[in-house]
């Protein structure tokens, strides 16, 4: 098989993989940390639970530039698990250079990381591992603290290249 045939086959497989995962909903989160030049953050839809005891989560970063590079090298960061009322935050942190623009309600946590207001569940983390995986890096992190108000809004999910809401109405009977 020629190099160009292998590349074409690899591209076709990657394209099919992307199409398959577009139909697989994922929870939406924003990761924030303090960089040398100020606060950084980005929307991600790859957060997953690794272990409950001890509490460990994981997520992937698709870039080694900008906010992703700062998060990857940070000594600590906050993972904000988003609900439907956080849609505008998710959109703002998914695009743009200055994600902490006027109108973004946030403050520094006691530990220094940028804490977004009006997010019900926030996990403070320290990185454990950074594993190269294709064009991405998979990070695992130890959970140091969980902040939750107990508010029960519908979760925000990403599906078919769009944000969606879950609700008790979407639950199927057992």
mmCIF file of C-alpha atoms in Angstrom:
data_model
loop_
_atom_site.group_PDB
_atom_site.id
_atom_site.type_symbol
_atom_site.label_atom_id
_atom_site.label_comp_id
_atom_site.label_asym_id
_atom_site.label_seq_id
_atom_site.Cartn_x
_atom_site.Cartn_y
_atom_site.Cartn_z
ATOM 1 C CA UNK A 1 0.000 0.000 0.000
ATOM 2 C CA UNK A 2 1.366 3.423 -0.934
ATOM 3 C CA UNK A 3 1.858 6.248 1.528
ATOM 4 C CA UNK A 4 -0.918 8.259 -0.137
ATOM 5 C CA UNK A 5 -3.312 5.284 0.087
ATOM 6 C CA UNK A 6 -2.490 4.855 3.804
ATOM 7 C CA UNK A 7 -3.050 8.583 4.383
ATOM 8 C CA UNK A 8 -6.393 8.471 2.530
ATOM 9 C CA UNK A 9 -7.496 5.420 4.539
ATOM 10 C CA UNK A 10 -6.456 7.117 7.780
ATOM 11 C CA UNK A 11 -8.352 10.291 6.831
ATOM 12 C CA UNK A 12 -11.489 8.263 5.989
ATOM 13 C CA UNK A 13 -11.304 6.436 9.319
ATOM 14 C CA UNK A 14 -10.825 9.735 11.199
ATOM 15 C CA UNK A 15 -13.817 11.216 9.378
ATOM 16 C CA UNK A 16 -16.005 8.207 10.272
ATOM 17 C CA UNK A 17 -14.807 8.419 13.885
ATOM 18 C CA UNK A 18 -15.776 12.118 14.071
ATOM 19 C CA UNK A 19 -19.211 11.355 12.613
ATOM 20 C CA UNK A 20 -19.762 8.557 15.139
ATOM 21 C CA UNK A 21 -18.864 10.773 18.101
ATOM 22 C CA UNK A 22 -21.032 13.667 16.894
ATOM 23 C CA UNK A 23 -23.981 11.461 17.816
ATOM 24 C CA UNK A 24 -22.555 10.651 21.259
ATOM 25 C CA UNK A 25 -23.600 13.398 23.720
ATOM 26 C CA UNK A 26 -21.053 14.691 26.186
ATOM 27 C CA UNK A 27 -21.303 16.885 29.259
ATOM 28 C CA UNK A 28 -19.982 20.428 28.943
ATOM 29 C CA UNK A 29 -17.460 22.016 31.289
ATOM 30 C CA UNK A 30 -15.178 25.032 31.452
ATOM 31 C CA UNK A 31 -11.646 24.652 32.789
ATOM 32 C CA UNK A 32 -10.048 27.802 34.237
ATOM 33 C CA UNK A 33 -6.652 28.581 35.682
ATOM 34 C CA UNK A 34 -4.367 31.505 36.337
ATOM 35 C CA UNK A 35 -1.714 32.054 33.675
ATOM 36 C CA UNK A 36 1.323 34.321 33.738
ATOM 37 C CA UNK A 37 -0.556 36.914 31.667
ATOM 38 C CA UNK A 38 -3.889 36.580 33.487
ATOM 39 C CA UNK A 39 -6.803 34.188 33.776
ATOM 40 C CA UNK A 40 -7.429 31.608 31.035
ATOM 41 C CA UNK A 41 -10.237 29.189 30.399
ATOM 42 C CA UNK A 42 -11.852 27.066 27.742
ATOM 43 C CA UNK A 43 -14.991 25.042 27.115
ATOM 44 C CA UNK A 44 -14.442 21.287 26.886
ATOM 45 C CA UNK A 45 -16.736 18.334 26.359
ATOM 46 C CA UNK A 46 -14.350 15.539 27.236
ATOM 47 C CA UNK A 47 -14.485 15.465 31.068
ATOM 48 C CA UNK A 48 -14.859 11.978 32.504
ATOM 49 C CA UNK A 49 -14.759 10.368 35.930
ATOM 50 C CA UNK A 50 -11.706 8.138 36.415
ATOM 51 C CA UNK A 51 -12.035 7.139 40.073
ATOM 52 C CA UNK A 52 -14.339 7.962 42.980
ATOM 53 C CA UNK A 53 -11.847 6.839 45.618
ATOM 54 C CA UNK A 54 -9.598 8.720 45.434
ATOM 55 C CA UNK A 55 -11.547 11.223 43.309
ATOM 56 C CA UNK A 56 -9.837 11.620 39.916
ATOM 57 C CA UNK A 57 -11.135 13.057 36.663
ATOM 58 C CA UNK A 58 -9.754 13.219 33.161
ATOM 59 C CA UNK A 59 -10.185 15.302 30.014
ATOM 60 C CA UNK A 60 -8.431 15.864 26.728
ATOM 61 C CA UNK A 61 -6.914 18.958 25.186
ATOM 62 C CA UNK A 62 -6.708 19.151 21.395
ATOM 63 C CA UNK A 63 -4.129 21.928 21.243
ATOM 64 C CA UNK A 64 -0.771 22.733 22.735
ATOM 65 C CA UNK A 65 -1.245 26.470 22.240
ATOM 66 C CA UNK A 66 -3.098 29.290 23.984
ATOM 67 C CA UNK A 67 -5.367 28.426 26.902
ATOM 68 C CA UNK A 68 -4.808 24.680 26.428
ATOM 69 C CA UNK A 69 -1.052 25.083 26.896
ATOM 70 C CA UNK A 70 -1.543 27.171 30.038
ATOM 71 C CA UNK A 71 -4.019 24.655 31.503
ATOM 72 C CA UNK A 72 -1.705 21.764 30.676
ATOM 73 C CA UNK A 73 1.166 23.319 32.623
ATOM 74 C CA UNK A 74 -0.873 24.792 35.508
ATOM 75 C CA UNK A 75 -0.248 23.606 39.078
ATOM 76 C CA UNK A 76 -4.028 23.722 39.710
ATOM 77 C CA UNK A 77 -7.251 24.505 37.865
ATOM 78 C CA UNK A 78 -11.011 24.603 38.309
ATOM 79 C CA UNK A 79 -13.413 22.411 36.340
ATOM 80 C CA UNK A 80 -16.854 24.050 36.152
ATOM 81 C CA UNK A 81 -19.541 21.459 35.280
ATOM 82 C CA UNK A 82 -22.180 23.385 33.339
ATOM 83 C CA UNK A 83 -25.957 23.372 33.427
ATOM 84 C CA UNK A 84 -28.440 24.878 30.978
ATOM 85 C CA UNK A 85 -28.360 28.362 32.603
ATOM 86 C CA UNK A 86 -24.612 28.430 31.762
ATOM 87 C CA UNK A 87 -25.124 28.262 27.977
ATOM 88 C CA UNK A 88 -23.763 31.768 27.327
ATOM 89 C CA UNK A 89 -20.637 30.968 29.358
ATOM 90 C CA UNK A 90 -20.118 27.772 27.357
ATOM 91 C CA UNK A 91 -20.434 29.693 24.092
ATOM 92 C CA UNK A 92 -18.131 32.519 25.216
ATOM 93 C CA UNK A 93 -15.413 30.164 26.430
ATOM 94 C CA UNK A 94 -15.631 28.010 23.293
ATOM 95 C CA UNK A 95 -14.602 30.894 21.037
ATOM 96 C CA UNK A 96 -12.592 34.047 21.216
ATOM 97 C CA UNK A 97 -9.355 35.261 22.649
ATOM 98 C CA UNK A 98 -10.506 37.245 25.702
ATOM 99 C CA UNK A 99 -12.843 34.846 27.431
ATOM 100 C CA UNK A 100 -12.817 36.905 30.638
ATOM 101 C CA UNK A 101 -14.331 39.895 28.857
ATOM 102 C CA UNK A 102 -16.674 42.507 30.235
ATOM 103 C CA UNK A 103 -19.861 40.828 31.331
ATOM 104 C CA UNK A 104 -18.233 37.561 32.425
ATOM 105 C CA UNK A 105 -19.007 37.306 36.128
ATOM 106 C CA UNK A 106 -16.060 35.798 37.978
ATOM 107 C CA UNK A 107 -13.712 36.276 40.917
ATOM 108 C CA UNK A 108 -10.504 34.742 42.148
ATOM 109 C CA UNK A 109 -11.012 31.699 44.340
ATOM 110 C CA UNK A 110 -9.203 31.805 47.692
ATOM 111 C CA UNK A 111 -6.596 29.559 46.034
ATOM 112 C CA UNK A 112 -6.058 31.962 43.081
ATOM 113 C CA UNK A 113 -7.875 30.251 40.204
ATOM 114 C CA UNK A 114 -10.594 32.114 38.275
ATOM 115 C CA UNK A 115 -13.987 31.033 39.647
ATOM 116 C CA UNK A 116 -16.961 31.612 37.347
ATOM 117 C CA UNK A 117 -20.082 32.840 39.133
ATOM 118 C CA UNK A 118 -23.442 31.133 38.717
ATOM 119 C CA UNK A 119 -21.961 27.672 38.062
ATOM 120 C CA UNK A 120 -23.427 25.125 40.454
ATOM 121 C CA UNK A 121 -20.683 22.470 40.498
ATOM 122 C CA UNK A 122 -16.989 23.353 40.556
ATOM 123 C CA UNK A 123 -14.098 20.965 41.157
ATOM 124 C CA UNK A 124 -10.656 22.205 42.235
ATOM 125 C CA UNK A 125 -7.969 19.968 40.758
ATOM 126 C CA UNK A 126 -4.243 19.370 40.575
ATOM 127 C CA UNK A 127 -2.800 17.543 37.576
ATOM 128 C CA UNK A 128 -1.596 13.958 37.893
ATOM 129 C CA UNK A 129 -0.647 12.855 34.375
ATOM 130 C CA UNK A 130 -0.450 14.230 30.832
ATOM 131 C CA UNK A 131 -0.475 11.438 28.262
ATOM 132 C CA UNK A 132 0.034 12.143 24.554
ATOM 133 C CA UNK A 133 -2.721 10.459 22.530
ATOM 134 C CA UNK A 134 -2.639 11.116 18.781
ATOM 135 C CA UNK A 135 -3.042 14.856 18.255
ATOM 136 C CA UNK A 136 -4.384 15.334 21.795
ATOM 137 C CA UNK A 137 -3.127 15.159 25.345
ATOM 138 C CA UNK A 138 -5.197 13.350 27.986
ATOM 139 C CA UNK A 139 -4.873 14.911 31.426
ATOM 140 C CA UNK A 140 -5.850 13.248 34.680
ATOM 141 C CA UNK A 141 -6.283 15.304 37.821
ATOM 142 C CA UNK A 142 -6.804 14.750 41.517
ATOM 143 C CA UNK A 143 -9.846 16.463 43.026
ATOM 144 C CA UNK A 144 -8.947 18.639 46.005
ATOM 145 C CA UNK A 145 -12.375 20.174 46.670
ATOM 146 C CA UNK A 146 -15.929 20.158 45.333
ATOM 147 C CA UNK A 147 -18.185 23.182 45.528
ATOM 148 C CA UNK A 148 -21.893 22.631 44.890
ATOM 149 C CA UNK A 149 -24.959 24.564 45.904
ATOM 150 C CA UNK A 150 -27.266 21.600 45.370
ATOM 151 C CA UNK A 151 -29.164 23.479 42.647
ATOM 152 C CA UNK A 152 -30.619 20.975 40.210
ATOM 153 C CA UNK A 153 -30.832 22.633 36.786
ATOM 154 C CA UNK A 154 -30.778 20.552 33.636
ATOM 155 C CA UNK A 155 -27.269 19.564 32.559
ATOM 156 C CA UNK A 156 -25.747 21.119 29.461
ATOM 157 C CA UNK A 157 -24.558 18.598 26.863
ATOM 158 C CA UNK A 158 -22.903 18.817 23.459
ATOM 159 C CA UNK A 159 -24.424 16.696 20.687
ATOM 160 C CA UNK A 160 -24.401 16.969 16.872
ATOM 161 C CA UNK A 161 -22.229 20.129 17.052
ATOM 162 C CA UNK A 162 -24.746 21.984 19.227
ATOM 163 C CA UNK A 163 -25.519 22.551 22.898
ATOM 164 C CA UNK A 164 -28.550 20.742 24.331
ATOM 165 C CA UNK A 165 -30.302 20.461 27.685
ATOM 166 C CA UNK A 166 -31.149 17.335 29.644
ATOM 167 C CA UNK A 167 -34.126 17.142 31.931
ATOM 168 C CA UNK A 168 -36.149 14.654 33.922
ATOM 169 C CA UNK A 169 -38.433 14.512 30.879
ATOM 170 C CA UNK A 170 -35.610 13.002 28.819
ATOM 171 C CA UNK A 171 -35.250 10.014 31.200
ATOM 172 C CA UNK A 172 -36.435 6.744 29.701
ATOM 173 C CA UNK A 173 -38.420 4.283 31.845
ATOM 174 C CA UNK A 174 -36.360 1.516 33.422
#
